[in-house]
Coordinates of C-alpha atoms in Angstrom, one line a residue:
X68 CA -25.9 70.5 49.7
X69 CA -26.8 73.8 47.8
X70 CA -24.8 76.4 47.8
X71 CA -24.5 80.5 47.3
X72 CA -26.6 81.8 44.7
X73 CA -24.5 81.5 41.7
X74 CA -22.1 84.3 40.5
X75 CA -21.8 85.6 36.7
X76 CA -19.4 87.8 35.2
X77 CA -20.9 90.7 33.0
X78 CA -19.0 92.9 30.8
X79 CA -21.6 94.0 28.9
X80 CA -25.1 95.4 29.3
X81 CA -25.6 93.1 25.8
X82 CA -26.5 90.7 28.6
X83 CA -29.7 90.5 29.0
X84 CA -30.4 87.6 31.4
X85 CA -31.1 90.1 34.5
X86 CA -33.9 91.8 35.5
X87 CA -32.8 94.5 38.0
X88 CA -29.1 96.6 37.6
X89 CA -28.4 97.8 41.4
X90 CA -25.6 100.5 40.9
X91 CA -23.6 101.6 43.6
X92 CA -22.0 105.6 43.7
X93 CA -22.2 107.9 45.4
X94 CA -23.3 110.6 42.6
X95 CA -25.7 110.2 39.9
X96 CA -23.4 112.2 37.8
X97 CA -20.8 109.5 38.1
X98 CA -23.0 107.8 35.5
X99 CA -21.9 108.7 32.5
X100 CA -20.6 106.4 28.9
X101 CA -21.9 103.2 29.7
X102 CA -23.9 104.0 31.9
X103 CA -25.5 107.3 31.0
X104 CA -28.5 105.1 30.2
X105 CA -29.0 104.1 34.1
X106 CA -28.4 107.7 34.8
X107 CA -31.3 108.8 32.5
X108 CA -33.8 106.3 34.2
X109 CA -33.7 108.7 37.3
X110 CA -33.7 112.1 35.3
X111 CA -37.5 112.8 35.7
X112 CA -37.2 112.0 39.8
X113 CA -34.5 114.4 39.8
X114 CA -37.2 117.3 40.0
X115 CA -39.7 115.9 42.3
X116 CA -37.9 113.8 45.0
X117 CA -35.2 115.8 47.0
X118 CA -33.7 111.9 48.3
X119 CA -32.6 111.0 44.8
X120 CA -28.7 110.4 45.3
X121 CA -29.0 109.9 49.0
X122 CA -31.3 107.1 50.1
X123 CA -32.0 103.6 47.7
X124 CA -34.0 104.4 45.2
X125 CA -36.1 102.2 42.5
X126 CA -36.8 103.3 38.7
X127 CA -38.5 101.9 36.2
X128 CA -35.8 100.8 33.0
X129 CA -37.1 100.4 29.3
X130 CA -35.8 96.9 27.8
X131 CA -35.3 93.8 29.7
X132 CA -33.9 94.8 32.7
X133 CA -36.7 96.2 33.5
X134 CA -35.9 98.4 36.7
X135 CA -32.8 99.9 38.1
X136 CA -31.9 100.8 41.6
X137 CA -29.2 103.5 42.8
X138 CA -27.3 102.2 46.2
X139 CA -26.0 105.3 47.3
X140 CA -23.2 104.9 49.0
X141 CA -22.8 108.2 50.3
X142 CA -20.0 110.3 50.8
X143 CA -16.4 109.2 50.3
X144 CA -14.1 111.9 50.7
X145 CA -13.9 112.4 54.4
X146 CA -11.2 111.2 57.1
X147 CA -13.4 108.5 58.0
X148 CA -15.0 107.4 55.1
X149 CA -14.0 103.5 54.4
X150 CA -15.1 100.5 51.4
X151 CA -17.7 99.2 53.4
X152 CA -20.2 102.5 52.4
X153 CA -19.9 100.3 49.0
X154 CA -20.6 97.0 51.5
X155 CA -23.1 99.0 52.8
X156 CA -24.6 100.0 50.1
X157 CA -24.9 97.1 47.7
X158 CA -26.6 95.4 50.6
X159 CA -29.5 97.9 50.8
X160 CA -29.5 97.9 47.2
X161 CA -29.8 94.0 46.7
X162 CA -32.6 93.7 49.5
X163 CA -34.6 96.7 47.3
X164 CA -34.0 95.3 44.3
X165 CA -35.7 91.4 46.1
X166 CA -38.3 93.8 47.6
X167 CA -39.1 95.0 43.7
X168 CA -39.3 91.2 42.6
X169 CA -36.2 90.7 41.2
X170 CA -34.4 87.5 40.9
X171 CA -31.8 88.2 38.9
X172 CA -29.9 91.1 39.5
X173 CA -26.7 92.4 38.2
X174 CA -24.2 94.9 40.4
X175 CA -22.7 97.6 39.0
X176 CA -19.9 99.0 41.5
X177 CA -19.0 102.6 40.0
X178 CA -15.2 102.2 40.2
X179 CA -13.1 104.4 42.8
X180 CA -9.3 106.3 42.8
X181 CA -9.5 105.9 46.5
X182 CA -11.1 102.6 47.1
X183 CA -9.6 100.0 44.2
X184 CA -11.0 96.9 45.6
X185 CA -14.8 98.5 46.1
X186 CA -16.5 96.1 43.5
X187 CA -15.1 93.1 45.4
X188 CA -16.8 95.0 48.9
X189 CA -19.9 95.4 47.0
X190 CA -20.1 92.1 45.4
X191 CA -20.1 91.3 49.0
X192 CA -22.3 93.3 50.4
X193 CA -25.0 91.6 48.0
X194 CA -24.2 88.2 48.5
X195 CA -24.7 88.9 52.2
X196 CA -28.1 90.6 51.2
X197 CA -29.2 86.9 49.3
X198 CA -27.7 84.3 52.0
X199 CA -30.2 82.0 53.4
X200 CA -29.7 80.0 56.5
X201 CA -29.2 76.4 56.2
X202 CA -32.0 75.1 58.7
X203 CA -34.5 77.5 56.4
X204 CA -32.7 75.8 52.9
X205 CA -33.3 72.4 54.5
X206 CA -36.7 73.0 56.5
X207 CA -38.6 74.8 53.5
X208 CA -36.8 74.4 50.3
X209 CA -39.4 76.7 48.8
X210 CA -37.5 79.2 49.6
X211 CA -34.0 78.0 49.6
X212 CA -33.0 80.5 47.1
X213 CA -33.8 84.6 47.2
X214 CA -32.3 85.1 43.5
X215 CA -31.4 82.4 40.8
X216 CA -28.1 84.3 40.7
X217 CA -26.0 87.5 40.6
X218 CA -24.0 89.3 38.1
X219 CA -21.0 91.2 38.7
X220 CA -20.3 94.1 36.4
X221 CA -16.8 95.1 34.8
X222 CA -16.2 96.5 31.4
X223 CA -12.4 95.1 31.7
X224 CA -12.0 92.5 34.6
X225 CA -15.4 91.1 35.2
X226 CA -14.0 87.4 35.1
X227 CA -11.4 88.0 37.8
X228 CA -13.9 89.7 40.2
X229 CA -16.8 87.1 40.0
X230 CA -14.1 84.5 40.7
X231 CA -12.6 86.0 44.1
X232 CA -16.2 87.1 44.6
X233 CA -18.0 83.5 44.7
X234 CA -14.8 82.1 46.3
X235 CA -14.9 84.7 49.3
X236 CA -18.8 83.9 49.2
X237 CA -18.3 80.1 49.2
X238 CA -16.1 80.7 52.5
X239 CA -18.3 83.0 54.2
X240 CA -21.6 81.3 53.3
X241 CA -19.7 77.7 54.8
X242 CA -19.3 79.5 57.9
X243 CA -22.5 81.2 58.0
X244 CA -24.5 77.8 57.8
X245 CA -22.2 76.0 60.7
X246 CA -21.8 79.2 63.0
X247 CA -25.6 80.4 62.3
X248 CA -27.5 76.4 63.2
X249 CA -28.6 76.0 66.4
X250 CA -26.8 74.1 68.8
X251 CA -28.7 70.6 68.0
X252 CA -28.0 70.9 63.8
X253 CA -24.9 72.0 64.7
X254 CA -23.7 69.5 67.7
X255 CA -20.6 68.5 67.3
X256 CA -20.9 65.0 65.5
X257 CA -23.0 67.0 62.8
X258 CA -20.3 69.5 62.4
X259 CA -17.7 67.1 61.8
X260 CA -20.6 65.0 59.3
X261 CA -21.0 68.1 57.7
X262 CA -17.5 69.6 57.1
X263 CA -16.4 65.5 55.7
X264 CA -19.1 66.0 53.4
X265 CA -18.7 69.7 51.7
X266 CA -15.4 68.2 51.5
X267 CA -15.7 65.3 50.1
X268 CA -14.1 64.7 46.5
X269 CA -12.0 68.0 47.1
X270 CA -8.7 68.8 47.3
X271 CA -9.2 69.4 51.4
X272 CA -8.3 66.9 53.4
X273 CA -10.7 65.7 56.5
X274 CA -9.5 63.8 59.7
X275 CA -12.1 63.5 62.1
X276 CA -11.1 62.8 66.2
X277 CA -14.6 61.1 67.8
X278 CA -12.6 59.0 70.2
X279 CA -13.3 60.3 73.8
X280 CA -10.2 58.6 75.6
X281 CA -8.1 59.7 72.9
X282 CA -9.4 63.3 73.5
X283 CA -8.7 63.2 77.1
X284 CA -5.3 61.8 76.5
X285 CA -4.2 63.9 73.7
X286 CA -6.0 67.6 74.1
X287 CA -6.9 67.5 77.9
X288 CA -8.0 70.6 78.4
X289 CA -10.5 70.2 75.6
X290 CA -11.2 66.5 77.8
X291 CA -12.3 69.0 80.4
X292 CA -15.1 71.1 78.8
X293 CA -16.3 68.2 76.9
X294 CA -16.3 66.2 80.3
X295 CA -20.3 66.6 80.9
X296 CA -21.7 66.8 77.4
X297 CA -19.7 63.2 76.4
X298 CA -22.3 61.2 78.9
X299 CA -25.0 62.5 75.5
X300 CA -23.7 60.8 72.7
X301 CA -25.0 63.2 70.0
X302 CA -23.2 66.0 72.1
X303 CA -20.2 64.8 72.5
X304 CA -16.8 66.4 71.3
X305 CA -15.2 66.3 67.9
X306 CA -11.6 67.5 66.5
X307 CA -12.1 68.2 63.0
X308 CA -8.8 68.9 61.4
X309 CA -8.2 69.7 57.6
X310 CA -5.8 70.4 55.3
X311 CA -4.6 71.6 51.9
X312 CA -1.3 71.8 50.1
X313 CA -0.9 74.0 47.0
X314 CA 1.1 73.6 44.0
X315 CA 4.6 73.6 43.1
X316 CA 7.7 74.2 46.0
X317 CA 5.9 75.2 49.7
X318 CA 6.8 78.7 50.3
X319 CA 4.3 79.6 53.3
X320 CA 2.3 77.4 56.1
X321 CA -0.4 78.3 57.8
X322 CA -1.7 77.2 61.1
X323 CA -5.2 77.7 62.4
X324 CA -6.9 76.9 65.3
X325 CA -10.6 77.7 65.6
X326 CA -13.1 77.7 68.8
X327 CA -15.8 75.4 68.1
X328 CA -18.2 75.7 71.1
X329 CA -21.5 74.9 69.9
X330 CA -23.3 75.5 73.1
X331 CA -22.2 77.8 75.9
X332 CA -23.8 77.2 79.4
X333 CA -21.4 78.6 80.8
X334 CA -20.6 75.3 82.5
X335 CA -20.7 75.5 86.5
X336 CA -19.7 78.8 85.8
X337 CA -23.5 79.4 84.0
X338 CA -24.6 82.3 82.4
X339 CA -27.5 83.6 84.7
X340 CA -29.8 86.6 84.1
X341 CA -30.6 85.9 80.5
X342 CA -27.3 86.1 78.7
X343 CA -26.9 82.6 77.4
X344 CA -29.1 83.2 74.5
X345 CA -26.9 83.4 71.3
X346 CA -24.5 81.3 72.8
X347 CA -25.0 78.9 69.6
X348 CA -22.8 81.1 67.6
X349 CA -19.7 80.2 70.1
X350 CA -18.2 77.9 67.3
X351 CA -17.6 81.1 64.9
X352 CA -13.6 80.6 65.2
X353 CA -14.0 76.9 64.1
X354 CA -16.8 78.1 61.5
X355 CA -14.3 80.7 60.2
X356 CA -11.3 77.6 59.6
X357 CA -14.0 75.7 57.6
X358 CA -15.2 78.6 55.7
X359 CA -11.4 79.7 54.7
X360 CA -10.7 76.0 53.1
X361 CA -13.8 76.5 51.2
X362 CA -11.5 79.3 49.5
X363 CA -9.3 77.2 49.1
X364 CA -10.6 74.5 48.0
X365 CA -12.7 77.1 44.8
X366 CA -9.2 79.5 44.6
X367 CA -6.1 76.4 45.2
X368 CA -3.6 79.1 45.9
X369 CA 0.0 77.6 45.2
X370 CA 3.2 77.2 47.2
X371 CA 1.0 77.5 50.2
X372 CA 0.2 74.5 53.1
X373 CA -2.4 74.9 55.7
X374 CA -3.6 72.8 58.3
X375 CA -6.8 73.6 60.2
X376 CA -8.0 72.5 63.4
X377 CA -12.2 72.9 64.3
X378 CA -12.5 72.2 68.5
X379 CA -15.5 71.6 68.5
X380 CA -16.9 70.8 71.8
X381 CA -21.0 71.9 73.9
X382 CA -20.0 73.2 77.4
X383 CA -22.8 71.7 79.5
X384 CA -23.6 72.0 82.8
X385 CA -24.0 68.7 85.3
X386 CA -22.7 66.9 87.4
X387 CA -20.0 65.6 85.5
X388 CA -18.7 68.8 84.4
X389 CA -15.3 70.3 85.3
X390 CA -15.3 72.8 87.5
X391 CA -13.5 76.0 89.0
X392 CA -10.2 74.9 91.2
X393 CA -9.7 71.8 89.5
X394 CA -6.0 71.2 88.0
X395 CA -5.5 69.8 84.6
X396 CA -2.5 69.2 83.1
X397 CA -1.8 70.3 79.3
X398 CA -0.9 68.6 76.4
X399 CA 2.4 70.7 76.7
X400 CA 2.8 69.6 80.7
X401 CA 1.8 72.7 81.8
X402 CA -0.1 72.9 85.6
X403 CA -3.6 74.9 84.8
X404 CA -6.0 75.9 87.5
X405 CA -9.0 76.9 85.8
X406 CA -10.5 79.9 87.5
X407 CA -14.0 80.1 85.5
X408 CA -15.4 77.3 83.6
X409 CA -17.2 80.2 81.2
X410 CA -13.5 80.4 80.3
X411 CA -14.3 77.4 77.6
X412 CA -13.2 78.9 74.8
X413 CA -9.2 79.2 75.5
X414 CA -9.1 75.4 76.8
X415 CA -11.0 73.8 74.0
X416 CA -8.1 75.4 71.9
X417 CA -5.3 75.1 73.7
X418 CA -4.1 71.8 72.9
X419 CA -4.7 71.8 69.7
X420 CA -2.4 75.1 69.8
X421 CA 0.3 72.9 71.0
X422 CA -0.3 70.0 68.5
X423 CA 0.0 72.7 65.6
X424 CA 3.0 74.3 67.4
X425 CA 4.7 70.7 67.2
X426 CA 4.2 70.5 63.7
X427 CA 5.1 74.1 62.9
X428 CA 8.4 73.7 64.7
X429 CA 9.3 71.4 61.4
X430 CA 7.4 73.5 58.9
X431 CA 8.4 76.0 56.0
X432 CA 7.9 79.5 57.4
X433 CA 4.8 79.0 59.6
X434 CA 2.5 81.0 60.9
X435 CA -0.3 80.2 63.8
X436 CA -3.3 81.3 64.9
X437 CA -6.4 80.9 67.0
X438 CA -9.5 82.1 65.9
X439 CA -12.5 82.5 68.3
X440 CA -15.5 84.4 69.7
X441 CA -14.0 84.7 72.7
X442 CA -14.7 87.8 75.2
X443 CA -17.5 89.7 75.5
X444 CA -14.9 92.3 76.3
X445 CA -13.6 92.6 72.8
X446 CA -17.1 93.9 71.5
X447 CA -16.7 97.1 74.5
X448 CA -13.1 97.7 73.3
X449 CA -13.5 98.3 69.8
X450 CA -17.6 97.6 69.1
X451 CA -19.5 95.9 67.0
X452 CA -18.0 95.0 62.9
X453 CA -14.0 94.5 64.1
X454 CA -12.1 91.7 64.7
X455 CA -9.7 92.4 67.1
X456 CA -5.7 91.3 66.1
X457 CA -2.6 90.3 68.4
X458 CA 0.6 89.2 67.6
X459 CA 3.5 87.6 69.6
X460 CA 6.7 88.5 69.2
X461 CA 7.9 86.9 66.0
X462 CA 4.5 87.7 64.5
X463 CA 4.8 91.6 65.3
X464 CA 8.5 91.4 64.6
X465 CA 7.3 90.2 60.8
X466 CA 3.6 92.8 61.2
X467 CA 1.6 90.1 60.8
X468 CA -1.3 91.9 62.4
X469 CA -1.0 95.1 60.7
X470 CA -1.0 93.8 57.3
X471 CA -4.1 91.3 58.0
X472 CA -5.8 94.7 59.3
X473 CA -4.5 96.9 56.1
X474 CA -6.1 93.8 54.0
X475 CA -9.4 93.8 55.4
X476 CA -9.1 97.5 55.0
X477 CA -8.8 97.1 51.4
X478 CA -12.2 94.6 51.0
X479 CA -14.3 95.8 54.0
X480 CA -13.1 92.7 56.8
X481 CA -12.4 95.4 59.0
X482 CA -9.8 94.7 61.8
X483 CA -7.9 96.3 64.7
X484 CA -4.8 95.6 66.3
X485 CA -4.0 94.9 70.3
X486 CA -0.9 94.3 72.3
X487 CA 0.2 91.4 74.3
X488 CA 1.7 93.1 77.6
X489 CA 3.7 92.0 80.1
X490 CA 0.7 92.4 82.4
X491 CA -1.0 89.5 80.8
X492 CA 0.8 87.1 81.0
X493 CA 1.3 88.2 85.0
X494 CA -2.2 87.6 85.2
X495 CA -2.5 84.2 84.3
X496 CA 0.9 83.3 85.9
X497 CA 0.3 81.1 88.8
X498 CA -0.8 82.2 91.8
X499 CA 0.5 79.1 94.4
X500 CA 2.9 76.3 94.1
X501 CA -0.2 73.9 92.8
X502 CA 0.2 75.1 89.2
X503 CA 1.6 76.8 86.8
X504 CA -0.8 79.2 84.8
X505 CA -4.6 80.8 86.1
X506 CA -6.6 79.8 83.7
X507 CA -8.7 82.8 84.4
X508 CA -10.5 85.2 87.2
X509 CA -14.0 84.4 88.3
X510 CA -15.3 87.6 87.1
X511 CA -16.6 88.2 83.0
X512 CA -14.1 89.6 80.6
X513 CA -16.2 92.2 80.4
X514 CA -15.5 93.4 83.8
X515 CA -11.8 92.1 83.9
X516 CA -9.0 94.6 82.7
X517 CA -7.3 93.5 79.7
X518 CA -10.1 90.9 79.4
X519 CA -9.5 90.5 75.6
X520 CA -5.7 90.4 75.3
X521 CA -4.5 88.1 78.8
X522 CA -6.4 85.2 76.8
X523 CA -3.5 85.2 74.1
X524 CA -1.0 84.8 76.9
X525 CA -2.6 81.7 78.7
X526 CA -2.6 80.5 75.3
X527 CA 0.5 80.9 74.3
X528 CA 1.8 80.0 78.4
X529 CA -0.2 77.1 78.4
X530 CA 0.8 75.4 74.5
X531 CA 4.1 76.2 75.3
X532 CA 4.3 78.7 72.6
X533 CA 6.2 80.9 75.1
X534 CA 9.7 78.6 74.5
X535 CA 9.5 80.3 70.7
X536 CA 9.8 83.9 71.3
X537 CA 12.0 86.4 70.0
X538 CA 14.5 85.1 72.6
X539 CA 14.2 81.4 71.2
X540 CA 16.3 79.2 68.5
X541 CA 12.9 78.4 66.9
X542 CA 10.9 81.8 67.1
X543 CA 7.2 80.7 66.0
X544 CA 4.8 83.6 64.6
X545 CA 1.4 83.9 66.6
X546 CA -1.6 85.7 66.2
X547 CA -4.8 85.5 68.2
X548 CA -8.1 87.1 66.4
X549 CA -10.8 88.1 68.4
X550 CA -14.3 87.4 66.3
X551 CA -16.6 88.4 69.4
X552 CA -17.2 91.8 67.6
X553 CA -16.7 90.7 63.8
X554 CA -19.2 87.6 63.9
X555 CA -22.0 89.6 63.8
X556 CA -25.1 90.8 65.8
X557 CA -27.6 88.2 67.4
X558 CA -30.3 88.0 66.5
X559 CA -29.6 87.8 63.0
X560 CA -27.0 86.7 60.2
X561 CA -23.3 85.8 61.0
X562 CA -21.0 88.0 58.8
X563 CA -18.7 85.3 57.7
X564 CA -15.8 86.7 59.1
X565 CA -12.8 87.5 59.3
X566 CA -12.2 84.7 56.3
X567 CA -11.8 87.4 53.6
X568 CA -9.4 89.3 55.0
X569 CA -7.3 86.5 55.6
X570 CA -8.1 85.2 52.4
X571 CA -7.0 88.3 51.1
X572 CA -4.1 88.7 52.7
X573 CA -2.6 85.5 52.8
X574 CA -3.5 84.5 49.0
X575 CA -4.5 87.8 47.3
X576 CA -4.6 86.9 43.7
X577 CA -3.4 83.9 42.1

């Protein structure tokens, strides 16, 4: 199974196994010691082309390296300036430096006062630039690799950021392949083969649910969605769950539940007028929990557990599908009416929300969350390259949220942070004495107010996460990211997140 392209350390341009040096700045005149002799490659364009230190540009380099391009990353002084212009900008400047011929490049990330971690956005940024889907890796291997592999430059810590780099990468380039297949490679039973495989001789372990009474009996709301796509075998559900315990005394625990749809119809509920195309890239939640015990797995963080859950589940349409009005009870007893089987998301995690809640209530300081590409209505709130955060009470009470955000802040994963109101969990309380919780409305979330934050409160409503508030004996911390406007745009290449900024915030540097 071939991986990212691989990831060198360079602290010195004595190395001279590259062919390309990609520098990322925003000024030429920040070139200077070491690299006054990248600086001199451009001195001649200086006079003749006005774009030199504003738009990628290629120069011809004397000696091995042949040919250097400068990223610019533009300006970085302003109010709204942030580390992805180095993001940004190293990806521009890998894709030139590809264009050129190279296929071995080396990034040099000009350091920054006011970004510190900008050669670790960078070093993203290009690895993005050189990712290659899977179904084109396996389909035509010819051109399974764009570079043989990538340097990272620092004169005094060049070991420390190739590793977080290539461990980020192997996270985000997990997820990319599962979220990024289409929805026949990536059905559920070839999910679950693939995730038992990566893992296999690792430090993860795998636990794969294939059992459809079992499913019904123990995550029935999951049951539900997976009702019509279990009568075709090589659609039919999966729980994947994994897990990883660190060295030495267990300080932390982490919980997380990811959405796993690999097909959306919409179910009864079906997407009409030509919006069901994408819908492959559903299962980015349950991507995202594979892709952060990749980390893991390369970084093996200590005094930290984590167990991982991957719904993974094709909401079909038939005649053997669930449908709007039914009642199904919860793994936590809890009366649902489902409102809107294009609701899918929220019930394929649901019990496994509850099953993690059960073990967290013995746990040493847990904290949950769900992870999912779940309303449309999250891309209109904040737009396109945020993940959208929400805490419960114990999680606000300890700013869970706001230090995930202030992480991806840090590395480029950017995030921003929503409230769970009283409001929503008045909207999904239920409306007649046949049950307990609405499931949801019968209108998009796109057109529902509050359509991205009432989700968290059937959630936590329906798992029974609401008996471990603030006001409970056994508070449990809860936080619900949105992916919808993170994951990436369609068509084209998932992103990868948000599992660097929860890397980075939950295991920084080891």
């Amino acid at each position: 199974m071939s991986g990212p392209s691989p990831v060198e350390a360079v602290s010195s341009f004595d190395n001279k196994s590259f062919d390309c040096v990609v520098v990322v700045t925003d000024l030429l005149d920040n070139l200077t010691g070491d690299f006054d002799f990248l600086k001199q490659a451009f001195s001649s364009l200086v006079e003749v082309d006005a774009t030199v230190g504003k738009d990628v540009l290629l120069a011809p380099l004397a000696g091995p390296f042949k040919r250097v391009v400068f990223a610019c990353t533009g300006p970085l002084n302003r109010d709204y300036d942030d580390v992805r212009r180095f993001y940004d900008a190293a990806f521009s400047g890998i894709n030139r430096a590809l264009k050129a011929g190279s296929k071995a490049p080396l990034l040099v990330t000009v350091e920054n006062e006011r970004f510190v971690h900008a050669p670790i956005s960078a070093a993203l940024g290009a690895l993005q630039a050189l990712y290659v889907p899977l179904e084109i890796r396996e389909g035509r291997p010819e051109k399974k690799i764009k570079a043989g592999k990538l340097g990272l430059y620092s004169k005094t810590s060049s070991e420390k950021l190739a590793k977080f780099a290539a461990a980020f990468e192997s996270g985000r380039h997990l997820t990319r392949d599962i979220q990024g297949s289409d929805p026949e490679r990536m059905a559920p039973p070839r999910v679950a083969q693939h995730v038992t495989q990566y893992f296999e001789g690792t430090s993860i372990k795998v636990e794969v649910i294939s059992d459809v009474d079992y499913i019904e009996k123990n995550y029935p709301c999951l049951g539900a969605v997976n009702r019509c796509a279990k009568v075709v075998p090589r659609h039919n559900a999966r729980v994947v769950k994994l897990s990883y315990e660190g060295e030495g005394p267990i300080t932390d625990t982490l919980f997380l539940v990811g959405k796993g749809v690999t097909y959306d119809t919409g179910g009864a509920d079906v997407k009409a007028g030509g919006i069901m195309a994408g819908m492959h890239r559903d299962k980015g939640g349950a991507s995202a929990v594979a892709g952060l015990f990749a980390v893991l797995e390369k970084l093996k963080p200590k005094h930290l557990k984590v167990y991982g859950t991957m719904s993974m589940v094709r909401n079909s349409i038939g005649s053997n599908g669930y449908v709007a009005d039914e009642i199904i009870t919860s793994r936590a007893g809890v009366r649902v009416r489902v409102g809107n089987t294009d609701a899918e998301g929220r019930m394929a995690m649901v019990d496994c929300l509850c099953e993690a809640k059960e073990i967290a209530l013995s746990a040493v300081n847990p904290q949950l969350y769900t992870v999912a590409t779940l309303t449309g209505h999250a891309i209109i709130a904040v737009g396109q390259g945020y993940t959208l955060a929400m805490d419960n009470g114990p999680a606000k009470a300890a700013n869970n949220a706001t230090l995930l955000r202030n992480a991806g802040d840090e590395i480029g994963d950017m995030f921003e942070l929503s409230t769970i109101r009283r409001e929503d969990y008045e909207f999904h309380t239920g409306k007649s004495e046949y049950e307990d919780v609405l499931q949801c409305n019968n209108s998009p979330s796109s057109r529902t107010p509050r359509g991205h934050q009432s989700p968290s409160a059937f959630m936590i409503m329906t798992s029974g996460l609401d008996k471990h508030g603030i006001d409970s004996k056994q508070p449990l911390k809860y936080t619900h990211l949105d992916i919808a406007g993170s994951e990436g745009k369609f068509p084209g290449v998932p992103t990868g997140s948000p599992v660097p900024a929860l890397c980075f915030h939950h295991f920084p540097a080891q």
